[in-house]
Short mmCIF file of C-alpha atoms in Angstrom, two decimals:
data_model
loop_
_atom_site.label_atom_id
_atom_site.label_comp_id
_atom_site.label_asym_id
_atom_site.label_seq_id
_atom_site.Cartn_x
_atom_site.Cartn_y
_atom_site.Cartn_z
CA MET A 1 0.00 0.00 0.00
CA PRO A 2 1.50 3.28 -1.11
CA ILE A 3 1.54 5.70 1.76
CA SER A 4 2.12 9.34 1.00
CA ALA A 5 2.77 11.77 3.78
CA CYS A 6 1.88 15.42 3.35
CA ILE A 7 3.15 18.04 5.71
CA GLY A 8 0.67 20.85 5.99
CA GLU A 9 -0.09 22.81 9.09
CA ASN A 10 2.22 20.42 10.87
CA ILE A 11 -0.12 17.57 10.20
CA TRP A 12 1.02 14.30 8.76
CA ARG A 13 -1.64 12.85 6.66
CA ILE A 14 -1.35 9.25 5.77
CA HIS A 15 -3.06 8.61 2.48
CA VAL A 16 -3.68 4.97 1.93
CA ASN A 17 -4.74 4.52 -1.64
CA VAL A 18 -7.63 2.11 -1.21
CA THR A 19 -7.69 1.30 -4.90
CA ASP A 20 -4.19 -0.12 -4.76
CA ARG A 21 -4.94 -3.22 -2.77
CA LYS A 22 -3.89 -6.40 -4.52
CA MET A 23 -6.25 -8.74 -2.73
CA ILE A 24 -6.91 -12.34 -3.66
CA ILE A 25 -10.61 -12.90 -4.21
CA ALA A 26 -11.87 -16.43 -3.72
CA GLU A 27 -15.28 -17.99 -4.15
CA ILE A 28 -16.25 -20.93 -1.95
CA SER A 29 -19.23 -23.25 -1.83
CA VAL A 30 -19.84 -26.45 0.07
CA SER A 31 -22.20 -29.28 -0.71
CA VAL A 32 -23.16 -32.19 1.52
CA LEU A 33 -24.28 -35.59 0.22
CA GLY A 34 -26.30 -38.01 2.29
CA GLU A 35 -28.04 -35.56 4.60
CA GLY A 36 -31.23 -34.93 2.69
CA SER A 37 -31.90 -32.49 -0.12
CA SER A 38 -31.83 -29.39 2.11
CA ILE A 39 -28.36 -28.53 3.34
CA GLY A 40 -28.79 -24.95 4.51
CA ARG A 41 -27.71 -25.80 8.06
CA PHE A 42 -24.37 -27.09 6.79
CA VAL A 43 -23.88 -24.14 4.47
CA ARG A 44 -24.45 -21.79 7.41
CA VAL A 45 -21.84 -23.64 9.46
CA ALA A 46 -19.33 -23.24 6.63
CA ILE A 47 -20.05 -19.53 6.27
CA GLU A 48 -19.70 -19.10 10.02
CA ALA A 49 -16.26 -20.69 9.86
CA LEU A 50 -15.26 -18.39 6.99
CA LYS A 51 -16.36 -15.36 9.01
CA LYS A 52 -14.42 -16.56 12.06
CA SER A 53 -11.28 -16.47 9.90
CA GLY A 54 -11.52 -12.69 10.12
CA LEU A 55 -11.48 -12.27 6.35
CA LYS A 56 -14.01 -10.14 4.56
CA THR A 57 -16.87 -12.31 3.30
CA LEU A 58 -19.85 -11.79 1.04
CA SER A 59 -22.46 -14.54 0.73
CA GLY A 60 -24.59 -14.81 -2.38
CA PRO A 61 -27.28 -17.35 -3.29
CA ASN A 62 -24.77 -19.95 -4.52
CA CYS A 63 -21.43 -19.20 -2.94
CA THR A 64 -19.45 -17.02 -0.56
CA SER A 65 -16.69 -14.70 -1.69
CA ILE A 66 -13.74 -14.03 0.57
CA GLU A 67 -10.90 -11.57 0.24
CA ALA A 68 -7.39 -11.98 1.60
CA SER A 69 -3.93 -10.58 1.12
CA ASN A 70 -2.24 -13.96 0.66
CA ILE A 71 -3.00 -17.50 -0.37
CA ASP A 72 -2.42 -19.00 3.07
CA GLU A 73 -5.27 -16.98 4.53
CA ILE A 74 -7.54 -18.23 1.77
CA LEU A 75 -6.58 -21.89 2.18
CA ASN A 76 -6.78 -21.77 5.97
CA ALA A 77 -10.28 -20.34 5.79
CA VAL A 78 -11.34 -22.99 3.28
CA LYS A 79 -9.90 -25.73 5.47
CA ALA A 80 -11.74 -24.37 8.50
CA ALA A 81 -15.03 -24.30 6.60
CA HIS A 82 -14.55 -27.79 5.20
CA ILE A 83 -13.74 -29.26 8.62
CA ALA A 84 -16.59 -27.40 10.31
CA VAL A 85 -19.11 -29.09 8.02
CA PHE A 86 -17.80 -32.53 9.05
CA GLU A 87 -17.93 -31.49 12.70
CA ALA A 88 -21.58 -30.58 12.14
CA GLY A 89 -22.23 -34.23 11.27
CA ALA A 90 -21.73 -34.53 7.52
CA LYS A 91 -20.25 -37.73 6.15
CA ARG A 92 -19.45 -36.53 2.65
CA VAL A 93 -18.51 -32.95 1.91
CA VAL A 94 -17.75 -31.51 -1.51
CA THR A 95 -16.03 -28.12 -1.27
CA ASN A 96 -15.55 -25.93 -4.33
CA LEU A 97 -13.00 -23.14 -4.43
CA LYS A 98 -12.07 -20.65 -7.11
CA ILE A 99 -9.06 -18.44 -6.38
CA ASP A 100 -8.68 -15.30 -8.49
CA ASP A 101 -5.23 -13.91 -7.78
CA ARG A 102 -3.70 -11.07 -9.73
CA ARG A 103 -0.41 -9.35 -9.07
CA ASP A 104 -0.58 -6.73 -11.81
CA LYS A 105 -3.52 -4.69 -10.59
CA SER A 106 -5.43 -4.05 -7.41
CA ALA A 107 -8.69 -5.86 -6.83
CA THR A 108 -11.11 -6.26 -3.96
CA ILE A 109 -14.59 -7.73 -3.60
CA GLU A 110 -15.81 -4.14 -3.78
CA THR A 111 -13.98 -3.21 -6.99
CA LYS A 112 -15.11 -6.45 -8.63
CA MET A 113 -18.71 -5.78 -7.61
CA LYS A 114 -18.55 -2.22 -8.96
CA ALA A 115 -17.08 -3.39 -12.25
CA VAL A 116 -20.20 -5.37 -13.09
CA ASN A 117 -23.02 -3.50 -11.35
CA MET B 1 -48.15 -22.35 -8.00
CA PRO B 2 -50.95 -23.17 -5.58
CA ILE B 3 -53.80 -20.78 -5.96
CA SER B 4 -56.31 -20.53 -3.18
CA ALA B 5 -59.56 -18.73 -3.75
CA CYS B 6 -61.34 -17.12 -0.80
CA ILE B 7 -64.91 -15.92 -1.07
CA GLY B 8 -65.49 -12.98 1.19
CA GLU B 9 -67.78 -10.05 0.48
CA ASN B 10 -68.23 -11.64 -2.92
CA ILE B 11 -64.61 -11.02 -3.71
CA TRP B 12 -62.41 -13.71 -5.18
CA ARG B 13 -58.94 -13.30 -3.99
CA ILE B 14 -56.26 -15.17 -5.73
CA HIS B 15 -53.42 -15.86 -3.31
CA VAL B 16 -50.31 -16.88 -5.08
CA ASN B 17 -47.96 -18.25 -2.48
CA VAL B 18 -44.72 -16.58 -3.47
CA THR B 19 -42.70 -18.94 -1.35
CA ASP B 20 -43.89 -21.91 -3.40
CA ARG B 21 -41.93 -21.16 -6.52
CA LYS B 22 -39.75 -24.03 -7.67
CA MET B 23 -37.24 -21.99 -9.60
CA ILE B 24 -33.99 -23.25 -11.01
CA ILE B 25 -31.08 -21.17 -9.72
CA ALA B 26 -27.98 -21.10 -11.88
CA GLU B 27 -24.60 -19.46 -11.42
CA ILE B 28 -22.67 -18.31 -14.48
CA SER B 29 -19.23 -16.87 -15.02
CA VAL B 30 -17.23 -16.24 -18.16
CA SER B 31 -13.51 -15.98 -18.62
CA VAL B 32 -11.62 -14.81 -21.68
CA LEU B 33 -8.09 -15.92 -22.56
CA GLY B 34 -5.83 -13.95 -24.84
CA GLU B 35 -7.26 -10.47 -24.31
CA GLY B 36 -5.05 -9.26 -21.49
CA SER B 37 -5.42 -9.78 -17.78
CA SER B 38 -8.39 -7.44 -17.37
CA ILE B 39 -11.58 -8.84 -18.85
CA GLY B 40 -14.24 -6.65 -17.25
CA ARG B 41 -15.51 -5.42 -20.61
CA PHE B 42 -16.27 -9.00 -21.68
CA VAL B 43 -17.86 -9.88 -18.36
CA ARG B 44 -20.16 -6.87 -18.70
CA VAL B 45 -21.18 -7.98 -22.20
CA ALA B 46 -22.06 -11.43 -20.85
CA ILE B 47 -24.10 -9.96 -17.99
CA GLU B 48 -25.90 -7.69 -20.43
CA ALA B 49 -26.86 -10.72 -22.50
CA LEU B 50 -28.13 -12.53 -19.39
CA LYS B 51 -30.28 -9.51 -18.50
CA LYS B 52 -31.67 -9.32 -22.04
CA SER B 53 -32.97 -12.86 -21.55
CA GLY B 54 -35.55 -11.37 -19.22
CA LEU B 55 -34.57 -13.65 -16.36
CA LYS B 56 -33.89 -12.34 -12.88
CA THR B 57 -30.15 -11.82 -12.43
CA LEU B 58 -27.89 -10.99 -9.52
CA SER B 59 -24.22 -10.22 -10.15
CA GLY B 60 -21.65 -10.78 -7.44
CA PRO B 61 -17.86 -10.28 -7.53
CA ASN B 62 -17.17 -13.64 -9.17
CA CYS B 63 -20.33 -14.75 -10.93
CA THR B 64 -23.90 -13.94 -11.86
CA SER B 65 -26.89 -15.87 -10.54
CA ILE B 66 -29.96 -16.29 -12.70
CA GLU B 67 -33.35 -17.73 -11.86
CA ALA B 68 -35.72 -19.47 -14.26
CA SER B 69 -38.70 -21.77 -14.22
CA ASN B 70 -37.23 -24.31 -16.62
CA ILE B 71 -33.91 -25.54 -17.89
CA ASP B 72 -34.37 -24.24 -21.44
CA GLU B 73 -34.52 -20.67 -20.20
CA ILE B 74 -31.26 -21.22 -18.30
CA LEU B 75 -29.45 -22.80 -21.24
CA ASN B 76 -30.69 -20.21 -23.73
CA ALA B 77 -29.45 -17.41 -21.49
CA VAL B 78 -26.06 -19.11 -21.08
CA LYS B 79 -25.78 -19.59 -24.83
CA ALA B 80 -26.62 -15.93 -25.44
CA ALA B 81 -23.98 -14.79 -22.95
CA HIS B 82 -21.34 -17.14 -24.37
CA ILE B 83 -21.97 -16.00 -27.95
CA ALA B 84 -22.09 -12.32 -26.97
CA VAL B 85 -18.53 -12.55 -25.60
CA PHE B 86 -17.29 -13.90 -28.93
CA GLU B 87 -19.18 -11.16 -30.77
CA ALA B 88 -17.35 -8.66 -28.56
CA GLY B 89 -14.11 -9.91 -30.06
CA ALA B 90 -12.91 -12.72 -27.81
CA LYS B 91 -11.12 -15.66 -29.40
CA ARG B 92 -11.25 -18.08 -26.47
CA VAL B 93 -14.12 -18.07 -24.00
CA VAL B 94 -14.44 -20.33 -20.99
CA THR B 95 -17.97 -20.32 -19.58
CA ASN B 96 -18.77 -21.91 -16.24
CA LEU B 97 -22.29 -22.89 -15.26
CA LYS B 98 -23.73 -24.46 -12.13
CA ILE B 99 -27.42 -25.41 -12.27
CA ASP B 100 -29.15 -26.02 -8.94
CA ASP B 101 -32.51 -27.58 -9.73
CA ARG B 102 -34.80 -28.98 -7.08
CA ARG B 103 -38.30 -30.33 -7.57
CA ASP B 104 -39.13 -31.12 -3.95
CA LYS B 105 -39.14 -27.64 -2.50
CA SER B 106 -39.47 -24.06 -3.65
CA ALA B 107 -36.36 -21.97 -4.09
CA THR B 108 -35.54 -18.57 -5.51
CA ILE B 109 -32.46 -16.37 -5.51
CA GLU B 110 -34.16 -14.48 -2.68
CA THR B 111 -34.86 -17.52 -0.49
CA LYS B 112 -31.32 -18.79 -1.03
CA MET B 113 -29.90 -15.40 -0.09
CA LYS B 114 -32.04 -15.23 3.05
CA ALA B 115 -31.00 -18.73 4.08
CA VAL B 116 -27.38 -17.68 4.47
CA ASN B 117 -27.53 -13.99 5.41
CA MET C 1 -11.19 -36.02 -40.35
CA PRO C 2 -8.34 -36.63 -42.73
CA ILE C 3 -9.62 -36.98 -46.27
CA SER C 4 -7.32 -38.11 -49.00
CA ALA C 5 -8.51 -38.09 -52.59
CA CYS C 6 -6.49 -39.91 -55.18
CA ILE C 7 -7.13 -39.22 -58.84
CA GLY C 8 -5.33 -41.46 -61.32
CA GLU C 9 -1.62 -41.18 -61.50
CA ASN C 10 -1.72 -37.50 -60.96
CA ILE C 11 -2.57 -37.85 -57.41
CA TRP C 12 -4.24 -35.04 -55.61
CA ARG C 13 -4.04 -35.50 -51.97
CA ILE C 14 -6.27 -33.46 -49.84
CA HIS C 15 -4.67 -33.40 -46.46
CA VAL C 16 -6.97 -32.21 -43.81
CA ASN C 17 -4.73 -31.66 -40.88
CA VAL C 18 -6.31 -33.66 -38.09
CA THR C 19 -5.03 -31.11 -35.65
CA ASP C 20 -7.16 -28.45 -37.34
CA ARG C 21 -10.42 -29.27 -35.69
CA LYS C 22 -11.84 -26.40 -33.71
CA MET C 23 -13.93 -28.44 -31.28
CA ILE C 24 -15.57 -27.13 -28.16
CA ILE C 25 -14.45 -29.13 -25.15
CA ALA C 26 -16.80 -29.19 -22.19
CA GLU C 27 -16.54 -30.74 -18.77
CA ILE C 28 -19.70 -31.92 -17.02
CA SER C 29 -20.44 -33.30 -13.59
CA VAL C 30 -23.70 -33.97 -11.80
CA SER C 31 -24.40 -34.18 -8.10
CA VAL C 32 -27.57 -35.37 -6.39
CA LEU C 33 -28.70 -34.21 -2.97
CA GLY C 34 -31.10 -36.19 -0.82
CA GLU C 35 -30.39 -39.68 -2.14
CA GLY C 36 -27.70 -40.80 0.26
CA SER C 37 -23.97 -40.20 0.14
CA SER C 38 -23.33 -42.60 -2.76
CA ILE C 39 -24.63 -41.30 -6.06
CA GLY C 40 -22.82 -43.49 -8.56
CA ARG C 41 -26.07 -44.81 -10.04
CA PHE C 42 -27.16 -41.27 -10.92
CA VAL C 43 -23.75 -40.34 -12.31
CA ARG C 44 -23.88 -43.41 -14.57
CA VAL C 45 -27.33 -42.38 -15.83
CA ALA C 46 -25.98 -38.93 -16.69
CA ILE C 47 -22.96 -40.36 -18.51
CA GLU C 48 -25.25 -42.72 -20.41
CA ALA C 49 -27.30 -39.74 -21.57
CA LEU C 50 -24.15 -37.91 -22.66
CA LYS C 51 -23.06 -40.94 -24.68
CA LYS C 52 -26.48 -41.22 -26.31
CA SER C 53 -25.98 -37.69 -27.64
CA GLY C 54 -23.45 -39.19 -30.04
CA LEU C 55 -20.70 -36.84 -28.92
CA LYS C 56 -17.26 -38.08 -27.99
CA THR C 57 -17.04 -38.52 -24.22
CA LEU C 58 -14.27 -39.25 -21.75
CA SER C 59 -15.14 -39.96 -18.12
CA GLY C 60 -12.62 -39.30 -15.39
CA PRO C 61 -12.92 -39.74 -11.61
CA ASN C 62 -14.69 -36.41 -11.10
CA CYS C 63 -16.25 -35.38 -14.37
CA THR C 64 -16.93 -36.28 -17.98
CA SER C 65 -15.44 -34.36 -20.90
CA ILE C 66 -17.40 -34.04 -24.12
CA GLU C 67 -16.37 -32.65 -27.48
CA ALA C 68 -18.64 -31.00 -30.03
CA SER C 69 -18.43 -28.76 -33.05
CA ASN C 70 -20.97 -26.24 -31.78
CA ILE C 71 -22.49 -24.96 -28.57
CA ASP C 72 -25.98 -26.35 -29.24
CA GLU C 73 -24.66 -29.89 -29.24
CA ILE C 74 -22.99 -29.24 -25.88
CA LEU C 75 -26.08 -27.69 -24.30
CA ASN C 76 -28.44 -30.36 -25.65
CA ALA C 77 -26.24 -33.09 -24.22
CA VAL C 78 -26.08 -31.33 -20.84
CA LYS C 79 -29.85 -30.91 -20.83
CA ALA C 80 -30.34 -34.60 -21.63
CA ALA C 81 -28.01 -35.62 -18.81
CA HIS C 82 -29.64 -33.27 -16.31
CA ILE C 83 -33.16 -34.49 -17.15
CA ALA C 84 -32.11 -38.15 -17.13
CA VAL C 85 -30.98 -37.84 -13.51
CA PHE C 86 -34.41 -36.53 -12.51
CA GLU C 87 -36.07 -39.33 -14.46
CA ALA C 88 -33.94 -41.76 -12.46
CA GLY C 89 -35.67 -40.50 -9.32
CA ALA C 90 -33.56 -37.60 -8.06
CA LYS C 91 -35.32 -34.66 -6.43
CA ARG C 92 -32.44 -32.20 -6.41
CA VAL C 93 -29.78 -32.20 -9.11
CA VAL C 94 -26.78 -29.88 -9.27
CA THR C 95 -25.15 -29.93 -12.70
CA ASN C 96 -21.78 -28.29 -13.31
CA LEU C 97 -20.59 -27.36 -16.77
CA LYS C 98 -17.41 -25.74 -18.04
CA ILE C 99 -17.31 -24.87 -21.73
CA ASP C 100 -13.89 -24.23 -23.25
CA ASP C 101 -14.47 -22.76 -26.69
CA ARG C 102 -11.71 -21.33 -28.83
CA ARG C 103 -11.99 -20.08 -32.38
CA ASP C 104 -8.34 -19.21 -32.96
CA LYS C 105 -6.83 -22.66 -32.80
CA SER C 106 -7.88 -26.28 -33.13
CA ALA C 107 -8.49 -28.33 -30.02
CA THR C 108 -9.90 -31.73 -29.25
CA ILE C 109 -10.07 -33.90 -26.14
CA GLU C 110 -7.11 -35.74 -27.62
CA THR C 111 -4.92 -32.68 -28.22
CA LYS C 112 -5.72 -31.36 -24.76
CA MET C 113 -4.81 -34.71 -23.21
CA LYS C 114 -1.53 -34.85 -25.14
CA ALA C 115 -0.63 -31.31 -24.11
CA VAL C 116 -0.47 -32.29 -20.45
CA ASN C 117 0.54 -35.95 -20.47
CA MET D 1 -5.86 -49.23 6.45
CA PRO D 2 -6.96 -52.50 8.03
CA ILE D 3 -4.09 -54.89 8.20
CA SER D 4 -4.81 -58.51 8.95
CA ALA D 5 -1.99 -60.85 9.79
CA CYS D 6 -2.30 -64.52 9.04
CA ILE D 7 0.07 -67.04 10.51
CA GLY D 8 0.45 -69.97 8.19
CA GLU D 9 3.58 -71.98 7.73
CA ASN D 10 5.29 -69.39 9.91
CA ILE D 11 4.59 -66.72 7.33
CA TRP D 12 3.13 -63.39 8.26
CA ARG D 13 1.06 -62.09 5.47
CA ILE D 14 0.05 -58.52 5.57
CA HIS D 15 -3.21 -58.05 3.70
CA VAL D 16 -3.84 -54.45 2.98
CA ASN D 17 -7.40 -54.14 1.82
CA VAL D 18 -6.96 -51.72 -1.03
CA THR D 19 -10.66 -51.04 -1.26
CA ASP D 20 -10.76 -49.65 2.27
CA ARG D 21 -8.87 -46.47 1.66
CA LYS D 22 -10.76 -43.34 2.57
CA MET D 23 -8.87 -40.98 0.30
CA ILE D 24 -9.82 -37.42 -0.48
CA ILE D 25 -10.14 -36.92 -4.22
CA ALA D 26 -9.63 -33.41 -5.52
CA GLU D 27 -9.86 -31.91 -8.96
CA ILE D 28 -7.66 -28.95 -9.84
CA SER D 29 -7.38 -26.69 -12.85
CA VAL D 30 -5.51 -23.46 -13.40
CA SER D 31 -6.18 -20.68 -15.86
CA VAL D 32 -3.96 -17.76 -16.72
CA LEU D 33 -5.23 -14.40 -17.99
CA GLY D 34 -3.08 -11.99 -19.90
CA GLU D 35 -0.61 -14.41 -21.44
CA GLY D 36 -2.29 -15.13 -24.75
CA SER D 37 -5.00 -17.64 -25.54
CA SER D 38 -2.74 -20.70 -25.27
CA ILE D 39 -1.72 -21.47 -21.72
CA GLY D 40 -0.45 -25.03 -22.00
CA ARG D 41 3.00 -24.09 -20.72
CA PHE D 42 1.48 -22.78 -17.48
CA VAL D 43 -0.81 -25.77 -17.09
CA ARG D 44 2.19 -28.07 -17.43
CA VAL D 45 4.05 -26.14 -14.73
CA ALA D 46 1.07 -26.55 -12.39
CA ILE D 47 0.81 -30.27 -13.08
CA GLU D 48 4.55 -30.63 -12.48
CA ALA D 49 4.13 -28.98 -9.09
CA LEU D 50 1.24 -31.31 -8.23
CA LYS D 51 3.37 -34.31 -9.13
CA LYS D 52 6.28 -33.03 -7.02
CA SER D 53 3.94 -33.11 -4.02
CA GLY D 54 4.23 -36.88 -4.17
CA LEU D 55 0.47 -37.37 -4.39
CA LYS D 56 -1.11 -39.59 -6.98
CA THR D 57 -2.22 -37.48 -9.95
CA LEU D 58 -4.27 -38.10 -13.06
CA SER D 59 -4.47 -35.41 -15.73
CA GLY D 60 -7.44 -35.24 -18.07
CA PRO D 61 -8.22 -32.75 -20.85
CA ASN D 62 -9.66 -30.14 -18.50
CA CYS D 63 -8.28 -30.79 -15.04
CA THR D 64 -6.00 -32.89 -12.88
CA SER D 65 -7.27 -35.19 -10.14
CA ILE D 66 -5.18 -35.76 -7.05
CA GLU D 67 -5.66 -38.17 -4.20
CA ALA D 68 -4.54 -37.68 -0.60
CA SER D 69 -5.23 -39.02 2.84
CA ASN D 70 -5.85 -35.63 4.43
CA ILE D 71 -6.89 -32.13 3.54
CA ASP D 72 -3.52 -30.54 4.31
CA GLU D 73 -1.84 -32.59 1.60
CA ILE D 74 -4.47 -31.43 -0.87
CA LEU D 75 -4.19 -27.75 0.05
CA ASN D 76 -0.38 -27.79 0.10
CA ALA D 77 -0.32 -29.29 -3.38
CA VAL D 78 -2.80 -26.70 -4.64
CA LYS D 79 -0.76 -23.90 -3.11
CA ALA D 80 2.41 -25.24 -4.73
CA ALA D 81 0.74 -25.41 -8.14
CA HIS D 82 -0.76 -21.93 -7.81
CA ILE D 83 2.58 -20.39 -6.81
CA ALA D 84 4.49 -22.27 -9.51
CA VAL D 85 2.33 -20.66 -12.20
CA PHE D 86 3.21 -17.19 -10.91
CA GLU D 87 6.88 -18.16 -10.77
CA ALA D 88 6.57 -19.15 -14.43
CA GLY D 89 5.70 -15.53 -15.20
CA ALA D 90 1.92 -15.30 -14.96
CA LYS D 91 0.40 -12.09 -13.63
CA ARG D 92 -3.15 -13.33 -13.04
CA VAL D 93 -3.88 -16.91 -12.08
CA VAL D 94 -7.32 -18.40 -11.51
CA THR D 95 -7.14 -21.74 -9.73
CA ASN D 96 -10.17 -23.98 -9.41
CA LEU D 97 -10.40 -26.72 -6.81
CA LYS D 98 -13.09 -29.26 -6.00
CA ILE D 99 -12.50 -31.40 -2.91
CA ASP D 100 -14.58 -34.57 -2.61
CA ASP D 101 -14.07 -35.88 0.91
CA ARG D 102 -16.07 -38.74 2.34
CA ARG D 103 -15.60 -40.41 5.70
CA ASP D 104 -18.26 -43.08 5.41
CA LYS D 105 -16.82 -45.13 2.60
CA SER D 106 -13.50 -45.75 0.90
CA ALA D 107 -12.75 -43.99 -2.35
CA THR D 108 -9.74 -43.56 -4.58
CA ILE D 109 -9.18 -42.15 -8.04
CA GLU D 110 -9.22 -45.76 -9.21
CA THR D 111 -12.53 -46.71 -7.59
CA LYS D 112 -14.14 -43.54 -8.88
CA MET D 113 -12.88 -44.26 -12.39
CA LYS D 114 -14.17 -47.83 -12.25
CA ALA D 115 -17.57 -46.69 -11.01
CA VAL D 116 -18.23 -44.79 -14.22
CA ASN D 117 -16.29 -46.66 -16.90
#
């Protein structure tokens, strides 16, 4: 994050350019087989685990997006969600993950949302 | 859709139970290879095509959800989006689709959103 | 398809380069919720429907690849597979599809396999 | 893995029941944006990294399946592949992962292949 300091009236202003944040955006969904056709309770457990990771999350109808500054944070959150669904009683869990990671340009959940809405 | 008619003061009221709508919810994303690392202009073309289909759409940071009452509507919308990206100049398009179709219980983008938020 | 035409002793050979087939390669998988944790019987029904489409198929541990010369063939095969799983008794079917479609260069299941093996 | 030892003629025979292996099967694919429409060289780098992990791999036309006995092995292999593609010069990498993890029944790449072929 570029930080520019301006001296004016003896005040240091730290300008953090919010558009220059090279975040990794990932999309996660979990599915559970063998627990009936309604799996909302498991999905909620997974989302809860993602939120506990401390990462920014955004849940849509089919998946949850998370945003992190490095791949380890993403994978740890995914692991936590996956395990949480087993701990909630599931016997077969299918976890889908899509990691969109760019180093050439800043991106956040917010900038990606704005780009298409 | 169950329609219940109530006679009261000689008025027929048609109650359409909005929660009993067995909609197919699909999630679509497009990717373009060979046109640089920023593909927002192609993604917007695809979303525009999905909207033109007349189906309900909801665009998130990584994908767009659509809702339809039958599979043909879903597939026609996906085809339109896929073709639109080529017409916008792309040479290689990778389109991802996930169709969640249940016949035992009503579901809409809205009910799925509420279930996890 | 390589076509060679031989006329007399002046032999004209039409060489259609077998690598010059611009096929669309798609990857399909189906999942069934509410029918127990083993869904092999439904997966086999879906694969059977894909094969009946007449398209080339290749089934791996997690998905089936199909190859077609246009998008309609792909979508019709996916529709047939999706419907077949419902006809086999499923109440909730989640079908995943990834369409890899390039117009700039030939590609087949075979060339894609060779490129990575 | 259940190991049964049979004493017969003073010989200990270790029978490892190969069908009782509760392996996690994952499917991985990588895509690269901004490096032209042909990305085979990056895909090969990713597959090489997966193989270096020591896990069993099987590469199909659209993705590579890997098999592991725990989730950490899967995620470490995915991380290695993802990073390797950046090290090969990519600026934007999209990595897809599907983890199929069941605790109620044994599964391997081989059993899953046999179930559908």
